[in-house]
mmCIF file of C-alpha atoms and ligand atoms in Angstrom:
data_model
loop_
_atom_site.group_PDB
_atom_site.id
_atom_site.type_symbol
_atom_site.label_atom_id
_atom_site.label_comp_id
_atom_site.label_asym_id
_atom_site.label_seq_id
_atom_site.Cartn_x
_atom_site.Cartn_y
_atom_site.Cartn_z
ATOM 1 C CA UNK A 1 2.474 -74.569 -98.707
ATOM 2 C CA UNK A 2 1.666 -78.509 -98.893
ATOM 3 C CA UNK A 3 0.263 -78.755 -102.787
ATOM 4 C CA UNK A 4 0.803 -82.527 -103.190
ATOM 5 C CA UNK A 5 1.516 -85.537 -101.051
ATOM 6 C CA UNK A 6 4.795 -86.388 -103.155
ATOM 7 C CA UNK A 7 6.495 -82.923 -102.664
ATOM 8 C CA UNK A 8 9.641 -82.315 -100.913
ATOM 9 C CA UNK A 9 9.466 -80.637 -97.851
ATOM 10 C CA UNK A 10 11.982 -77.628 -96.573
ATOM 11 C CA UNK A 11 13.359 -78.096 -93.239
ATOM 12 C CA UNK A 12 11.603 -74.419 -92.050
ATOM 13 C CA UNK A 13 9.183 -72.844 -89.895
ATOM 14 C CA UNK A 14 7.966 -70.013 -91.317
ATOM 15 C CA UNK A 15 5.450 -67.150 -91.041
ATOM 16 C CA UNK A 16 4.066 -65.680 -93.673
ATOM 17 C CA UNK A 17 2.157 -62.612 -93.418
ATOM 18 C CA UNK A 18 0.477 -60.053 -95.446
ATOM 19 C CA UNK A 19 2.370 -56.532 -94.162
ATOM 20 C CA UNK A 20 0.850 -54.286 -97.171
ATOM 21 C CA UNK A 21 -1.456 -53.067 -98.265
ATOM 22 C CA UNK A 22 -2.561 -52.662 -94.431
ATOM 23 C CA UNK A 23 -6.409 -53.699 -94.902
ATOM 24 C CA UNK A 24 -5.138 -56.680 -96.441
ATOM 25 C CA UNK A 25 -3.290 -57.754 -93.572
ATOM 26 C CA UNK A 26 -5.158 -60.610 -91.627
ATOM 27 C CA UNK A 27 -4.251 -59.387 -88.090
ATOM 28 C CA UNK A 28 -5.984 -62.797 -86.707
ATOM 29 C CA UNK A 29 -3.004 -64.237 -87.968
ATOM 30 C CA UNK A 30 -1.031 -61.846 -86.253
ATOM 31 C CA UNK A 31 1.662 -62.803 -83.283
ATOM 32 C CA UNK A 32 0.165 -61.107 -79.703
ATOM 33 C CA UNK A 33 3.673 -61.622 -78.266
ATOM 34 C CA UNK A 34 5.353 -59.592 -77.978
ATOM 35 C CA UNK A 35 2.958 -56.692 -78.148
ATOM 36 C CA UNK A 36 4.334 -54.556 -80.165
ATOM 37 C CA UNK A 37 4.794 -57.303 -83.014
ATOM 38 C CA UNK A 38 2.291 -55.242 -85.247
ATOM 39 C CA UNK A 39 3.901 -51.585 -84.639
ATOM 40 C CA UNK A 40 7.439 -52.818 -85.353
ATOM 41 C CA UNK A 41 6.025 -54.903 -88.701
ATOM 42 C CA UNK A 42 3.865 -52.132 -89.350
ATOM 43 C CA UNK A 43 7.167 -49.398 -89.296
ATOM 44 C CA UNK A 44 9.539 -51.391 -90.875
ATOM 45 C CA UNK A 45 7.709 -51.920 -93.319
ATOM 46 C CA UNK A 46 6.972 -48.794 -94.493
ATOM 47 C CA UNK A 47 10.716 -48.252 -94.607
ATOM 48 C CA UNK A 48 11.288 -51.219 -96.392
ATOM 49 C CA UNK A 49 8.503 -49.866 -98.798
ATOM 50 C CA UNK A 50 11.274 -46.657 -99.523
ATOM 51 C CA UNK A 51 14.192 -48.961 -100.079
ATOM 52 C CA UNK A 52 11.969 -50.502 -102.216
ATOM 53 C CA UNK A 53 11.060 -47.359 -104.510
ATOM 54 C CA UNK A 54 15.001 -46.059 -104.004
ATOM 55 C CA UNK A 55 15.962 -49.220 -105.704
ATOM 56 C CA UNK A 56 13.314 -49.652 -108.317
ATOM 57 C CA UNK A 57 14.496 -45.992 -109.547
ATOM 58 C CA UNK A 58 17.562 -46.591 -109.826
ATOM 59 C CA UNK A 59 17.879 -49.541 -111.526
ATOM 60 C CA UNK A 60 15.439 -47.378 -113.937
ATOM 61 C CA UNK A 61 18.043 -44.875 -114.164
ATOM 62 C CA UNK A 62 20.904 -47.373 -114.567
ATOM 63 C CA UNK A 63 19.555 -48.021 -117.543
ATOM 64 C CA UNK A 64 18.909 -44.679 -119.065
ATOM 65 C CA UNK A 65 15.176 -45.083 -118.095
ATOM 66 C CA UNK A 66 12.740 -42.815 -116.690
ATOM 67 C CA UNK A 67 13.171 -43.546 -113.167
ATOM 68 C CA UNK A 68 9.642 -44.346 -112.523
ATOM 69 C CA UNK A 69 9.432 -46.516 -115.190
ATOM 70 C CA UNK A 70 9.173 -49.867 -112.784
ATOM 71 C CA UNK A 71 7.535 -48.446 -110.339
ATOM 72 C CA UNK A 72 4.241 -47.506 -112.539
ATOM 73 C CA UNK A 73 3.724 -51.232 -112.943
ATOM 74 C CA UNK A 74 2.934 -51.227 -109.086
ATOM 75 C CA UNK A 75 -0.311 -49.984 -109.734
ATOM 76 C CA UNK A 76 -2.453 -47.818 -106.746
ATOM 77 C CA UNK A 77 -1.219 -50.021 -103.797
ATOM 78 C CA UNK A 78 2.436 -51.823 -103.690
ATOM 79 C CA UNK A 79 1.951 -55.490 -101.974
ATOM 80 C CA UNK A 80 4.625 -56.734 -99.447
ATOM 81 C CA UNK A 81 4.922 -59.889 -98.110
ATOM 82 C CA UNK A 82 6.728 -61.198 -94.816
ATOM 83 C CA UNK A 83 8.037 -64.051 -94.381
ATOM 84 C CA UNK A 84 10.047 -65.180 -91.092
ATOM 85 C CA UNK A 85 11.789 -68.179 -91.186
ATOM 86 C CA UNK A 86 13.273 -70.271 -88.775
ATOM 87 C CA UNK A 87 15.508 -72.939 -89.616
ATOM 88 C CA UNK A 88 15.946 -74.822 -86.354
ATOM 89 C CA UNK A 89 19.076 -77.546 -86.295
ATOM 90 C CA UNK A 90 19.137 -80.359 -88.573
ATOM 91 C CA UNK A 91 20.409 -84.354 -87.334
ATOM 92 C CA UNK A 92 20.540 -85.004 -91.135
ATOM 93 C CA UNK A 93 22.257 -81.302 -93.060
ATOM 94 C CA UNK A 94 23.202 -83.309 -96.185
ATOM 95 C CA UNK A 95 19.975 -84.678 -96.513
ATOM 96 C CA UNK A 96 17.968 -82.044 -96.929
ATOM 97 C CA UNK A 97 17.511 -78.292 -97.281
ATOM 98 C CA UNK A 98 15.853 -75.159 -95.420
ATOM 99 C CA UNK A 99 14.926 -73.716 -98.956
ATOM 100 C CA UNK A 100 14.938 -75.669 -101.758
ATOM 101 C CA UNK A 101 16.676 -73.758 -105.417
ATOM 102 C CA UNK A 102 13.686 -71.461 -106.396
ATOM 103 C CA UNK A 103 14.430 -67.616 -107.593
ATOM 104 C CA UNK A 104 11.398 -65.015 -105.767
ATOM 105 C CA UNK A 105 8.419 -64.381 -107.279
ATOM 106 C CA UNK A 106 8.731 -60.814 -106.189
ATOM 107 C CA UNK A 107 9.656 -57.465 -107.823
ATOM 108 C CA UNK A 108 12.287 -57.143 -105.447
ATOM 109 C CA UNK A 109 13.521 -59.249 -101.644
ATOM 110 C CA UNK A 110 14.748 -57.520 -98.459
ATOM 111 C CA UNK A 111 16.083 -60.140 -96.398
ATOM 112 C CA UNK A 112 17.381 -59.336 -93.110
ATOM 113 C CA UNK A 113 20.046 -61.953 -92.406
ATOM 114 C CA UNK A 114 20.509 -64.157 -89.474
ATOM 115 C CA UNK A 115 23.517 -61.797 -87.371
ATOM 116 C CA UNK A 116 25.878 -64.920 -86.972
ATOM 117 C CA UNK A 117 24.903 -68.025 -88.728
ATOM 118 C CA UNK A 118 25.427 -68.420 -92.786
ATOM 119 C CA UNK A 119 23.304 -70.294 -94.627
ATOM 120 C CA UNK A 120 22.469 -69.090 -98.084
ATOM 121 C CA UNK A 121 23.838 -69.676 -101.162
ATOM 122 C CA UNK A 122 23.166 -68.419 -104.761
ATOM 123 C CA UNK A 123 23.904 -69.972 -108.323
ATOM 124 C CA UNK A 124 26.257 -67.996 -109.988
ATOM 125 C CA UNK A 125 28.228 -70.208 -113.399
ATOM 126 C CA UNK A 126 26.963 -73.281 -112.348
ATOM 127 C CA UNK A 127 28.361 -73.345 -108.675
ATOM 128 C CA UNK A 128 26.784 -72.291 -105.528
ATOM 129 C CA UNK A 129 28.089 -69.022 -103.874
ATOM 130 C CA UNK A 130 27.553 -68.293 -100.246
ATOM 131 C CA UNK A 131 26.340 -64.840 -98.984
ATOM 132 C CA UNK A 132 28.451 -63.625 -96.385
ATOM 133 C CA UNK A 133 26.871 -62.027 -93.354
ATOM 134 C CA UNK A 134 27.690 -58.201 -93.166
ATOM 135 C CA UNK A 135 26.745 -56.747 -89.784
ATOM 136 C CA UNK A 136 23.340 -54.283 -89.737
ATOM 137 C CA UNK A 137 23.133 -54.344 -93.550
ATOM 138 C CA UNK A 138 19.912 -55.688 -95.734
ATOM 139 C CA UNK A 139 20.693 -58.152 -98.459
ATOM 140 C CA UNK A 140 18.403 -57.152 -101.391
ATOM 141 C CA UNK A 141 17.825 -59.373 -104.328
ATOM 142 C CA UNK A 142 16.158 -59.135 -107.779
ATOM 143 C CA UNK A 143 12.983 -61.496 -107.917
ATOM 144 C CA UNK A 144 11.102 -62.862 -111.634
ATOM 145 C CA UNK A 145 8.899 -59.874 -111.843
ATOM 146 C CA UNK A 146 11.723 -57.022 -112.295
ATOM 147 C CA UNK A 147 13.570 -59.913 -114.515
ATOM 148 C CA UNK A 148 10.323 -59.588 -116.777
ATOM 149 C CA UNK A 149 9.825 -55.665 -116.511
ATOM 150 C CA UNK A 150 13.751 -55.184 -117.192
ATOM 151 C CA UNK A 151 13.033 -57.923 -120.320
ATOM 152 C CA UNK A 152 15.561 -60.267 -118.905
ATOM 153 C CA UNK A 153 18.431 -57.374 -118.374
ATOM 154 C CA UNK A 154 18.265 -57.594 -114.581
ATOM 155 C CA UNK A 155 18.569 -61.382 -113.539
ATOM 156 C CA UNK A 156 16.278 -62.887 -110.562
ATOM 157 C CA UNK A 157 18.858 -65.333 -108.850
ATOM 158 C CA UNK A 158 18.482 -69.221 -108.074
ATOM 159 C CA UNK A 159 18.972 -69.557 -104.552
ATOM 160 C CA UNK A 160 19.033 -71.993 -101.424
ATOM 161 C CA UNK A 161 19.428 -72.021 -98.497
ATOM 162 C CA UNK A 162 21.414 -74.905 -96.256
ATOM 163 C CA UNK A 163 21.155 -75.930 -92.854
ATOM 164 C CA UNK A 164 23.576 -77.905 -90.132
ATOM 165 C CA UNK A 165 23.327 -79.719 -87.283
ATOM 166 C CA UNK A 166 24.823 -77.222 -84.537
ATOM 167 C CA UNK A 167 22.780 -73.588 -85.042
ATOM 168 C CA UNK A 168 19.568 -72.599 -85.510
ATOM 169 C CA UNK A 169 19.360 -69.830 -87.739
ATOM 170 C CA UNK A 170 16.500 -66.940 -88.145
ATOM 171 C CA UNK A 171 16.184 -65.223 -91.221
ATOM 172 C CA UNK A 172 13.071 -62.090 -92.665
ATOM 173 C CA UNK A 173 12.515 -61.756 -96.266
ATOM 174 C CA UNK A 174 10.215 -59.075 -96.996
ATOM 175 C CA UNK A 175 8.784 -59.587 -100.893
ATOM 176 C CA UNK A 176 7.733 -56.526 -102.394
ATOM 177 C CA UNK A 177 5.745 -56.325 -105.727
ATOM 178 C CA UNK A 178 3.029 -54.523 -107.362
ATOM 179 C CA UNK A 179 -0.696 -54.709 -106.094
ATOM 180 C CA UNK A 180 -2.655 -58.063 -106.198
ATOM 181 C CA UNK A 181 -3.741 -59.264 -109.662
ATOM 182 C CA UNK A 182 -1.761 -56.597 -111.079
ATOM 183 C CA UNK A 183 -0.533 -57.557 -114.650
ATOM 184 C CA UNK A 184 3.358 -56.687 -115.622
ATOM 185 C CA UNK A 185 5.320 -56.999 -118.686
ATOM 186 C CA UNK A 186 8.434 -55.837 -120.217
ATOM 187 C CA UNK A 187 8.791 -51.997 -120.528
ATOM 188 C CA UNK A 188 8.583 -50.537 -123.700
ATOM 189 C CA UNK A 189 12.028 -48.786 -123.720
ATOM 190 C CA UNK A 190 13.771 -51.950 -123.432
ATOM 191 C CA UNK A 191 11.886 -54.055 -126.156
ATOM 192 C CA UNK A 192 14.234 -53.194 -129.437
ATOM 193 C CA UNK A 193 14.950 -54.951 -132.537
ATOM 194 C CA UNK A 194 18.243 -56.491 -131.854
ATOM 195 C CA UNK A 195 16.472 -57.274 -128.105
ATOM 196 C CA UNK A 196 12.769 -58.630 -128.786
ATOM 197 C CA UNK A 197 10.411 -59.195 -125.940
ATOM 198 C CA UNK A 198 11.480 -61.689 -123.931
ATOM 199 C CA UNK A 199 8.382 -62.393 -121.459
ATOM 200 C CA UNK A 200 4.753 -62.081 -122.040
ATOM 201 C CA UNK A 201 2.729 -60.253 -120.069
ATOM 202 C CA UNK A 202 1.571 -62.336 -117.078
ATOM 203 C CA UNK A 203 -0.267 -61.989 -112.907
ATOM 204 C CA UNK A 204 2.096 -63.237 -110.312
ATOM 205 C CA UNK A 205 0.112 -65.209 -107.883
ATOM 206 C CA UNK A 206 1.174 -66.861 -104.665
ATOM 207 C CA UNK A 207 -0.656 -69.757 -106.161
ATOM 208 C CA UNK A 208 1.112 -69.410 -109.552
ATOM 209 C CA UNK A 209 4.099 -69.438 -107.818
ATOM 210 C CA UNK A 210 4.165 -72.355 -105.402
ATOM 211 C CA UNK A 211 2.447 -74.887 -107.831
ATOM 212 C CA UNK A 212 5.729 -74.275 -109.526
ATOM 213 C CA UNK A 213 8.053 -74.058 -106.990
ATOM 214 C CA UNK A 214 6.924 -77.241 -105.550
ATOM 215 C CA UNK A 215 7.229 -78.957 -108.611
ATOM 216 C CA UNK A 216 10.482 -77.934 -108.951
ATOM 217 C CA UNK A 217 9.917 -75.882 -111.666
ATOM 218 C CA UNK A 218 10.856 -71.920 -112.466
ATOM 219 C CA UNK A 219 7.630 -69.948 -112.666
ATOM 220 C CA UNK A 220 9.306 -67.229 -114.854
ATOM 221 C CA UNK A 221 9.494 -69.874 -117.455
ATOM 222 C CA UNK A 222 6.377 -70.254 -118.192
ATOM 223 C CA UNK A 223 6.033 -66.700 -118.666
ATOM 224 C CA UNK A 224 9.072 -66.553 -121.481
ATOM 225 C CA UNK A 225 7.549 -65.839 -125.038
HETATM 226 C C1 OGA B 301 13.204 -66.933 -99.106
HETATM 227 C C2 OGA B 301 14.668 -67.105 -99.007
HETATM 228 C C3 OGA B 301 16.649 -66.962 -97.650
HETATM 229 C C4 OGA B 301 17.105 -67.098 -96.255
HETATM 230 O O1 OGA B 301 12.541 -66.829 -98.034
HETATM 231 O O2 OGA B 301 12.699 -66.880 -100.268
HETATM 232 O O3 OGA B 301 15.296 -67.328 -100.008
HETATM 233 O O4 OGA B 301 18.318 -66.948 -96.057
HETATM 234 N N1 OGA B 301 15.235 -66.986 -97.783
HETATM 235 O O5 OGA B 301 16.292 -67.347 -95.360
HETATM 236 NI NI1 NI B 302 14.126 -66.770 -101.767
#
């Protein structure tokens, strides 16, 4: 998303596409080739919609909640966003980056990995931690709006992703998170005494998000109280 002539560009080609709620997808947008793009999206994303609800319960129940608890903030229809990216070979790796540090604006991220080449890291203490490649499994990370529902318990992690001058590398993050326009907050059960409400009640937008992002700021904090 170009916002502003000054911003810092990632070295990425991506596609980003609206997979759910299906009559929000913009099938114009849509690749023809191969032709069965839109059945394969179309199926794995209603399995990626199940890992989705498998983990939102049970970080519920890891925290003595009921186990629907996140998932009622969905609302009628759960959103999910794809996003391919394509980080072809870079002259200049140390100059810049495929994905600049930003944390997901999503409840939760399914990212199927590139099978061979590494490429992204996470903050963990201060120091950048790379996620190792492990054959036919999903990475799934926390994104700001479970950090706000869990009120801060359940950390959405700064990430980035480098690139290098040999490999290209291919990469799908699916973002899932409640319907469009759909406030969240902080569930009750974890807003006590000795831990007060962290986050106020706020509407994730794309547009929320990448005015921030591109700025280089956190969009979660300007939702803290
Ligand atoms: C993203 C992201 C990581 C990757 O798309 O938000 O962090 O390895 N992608 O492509
Ligand atoms: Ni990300």
């Amino acid at each position: 998303m170009v916002l502003s002539e000054n911003q810092t560009l990632d070295w990425t080609d991506r596609l980003y596409l609206t997979a759910l709620p299906q009559d929000q997808q913009r099938l114009q947008f849509w690749p023809q080739n191969p032709t069965n793009f839109r059945e394969i999206l179309d199926e794995y994303s209603s399995k990626i919609q199940l890992v989705n609800e498998v983990v939102l319960k049970a970080l519920a129940r890891s925290l003595n909640l009921e186990e629907d608890c996140f998932l009622n903030q969905y609302g009628t229809t759960a959103k999910m966003q794809a996003r391919f990216n394509y980080y072809p070979p870079c002259p200049w790796p140390e100059k810049v980056l495929g994905v600049k540090p930003h944390a997901d604006g999503s409840a939760i991220t399914v990212l199927l990995q590139d099978k061979e080449v590494e490429g992204l890291q996470l903050l963990k203490d201060d120091q950048w931690v790379g996620v190792p490649i492990v054959p036919d499994a999903l990475t799934i990370n926390v994104g700001d709006q479970i950090e706000i529902m869990s009120n801060g318990i359940f950390k959405s992690p700064v990430h980035r992703v480098f690139v290098n001058s040999k490999n290209e590398r291919m990469t799908l993050a699916m973002f899932c998170m409640p319907q469009t326009e759909k406030d969240i907050g902080p569930v009750d059960g974890l807003i006590t005494n000795e831990r007060p409400r962290l986050y106020k009640n706020v509407t994730f937008t794309l547009d929320f998000f990448f005015k921030n992002y591109q700025q280089g700021r956190r969009p979660i904090d300007a939702c803290r109280i």
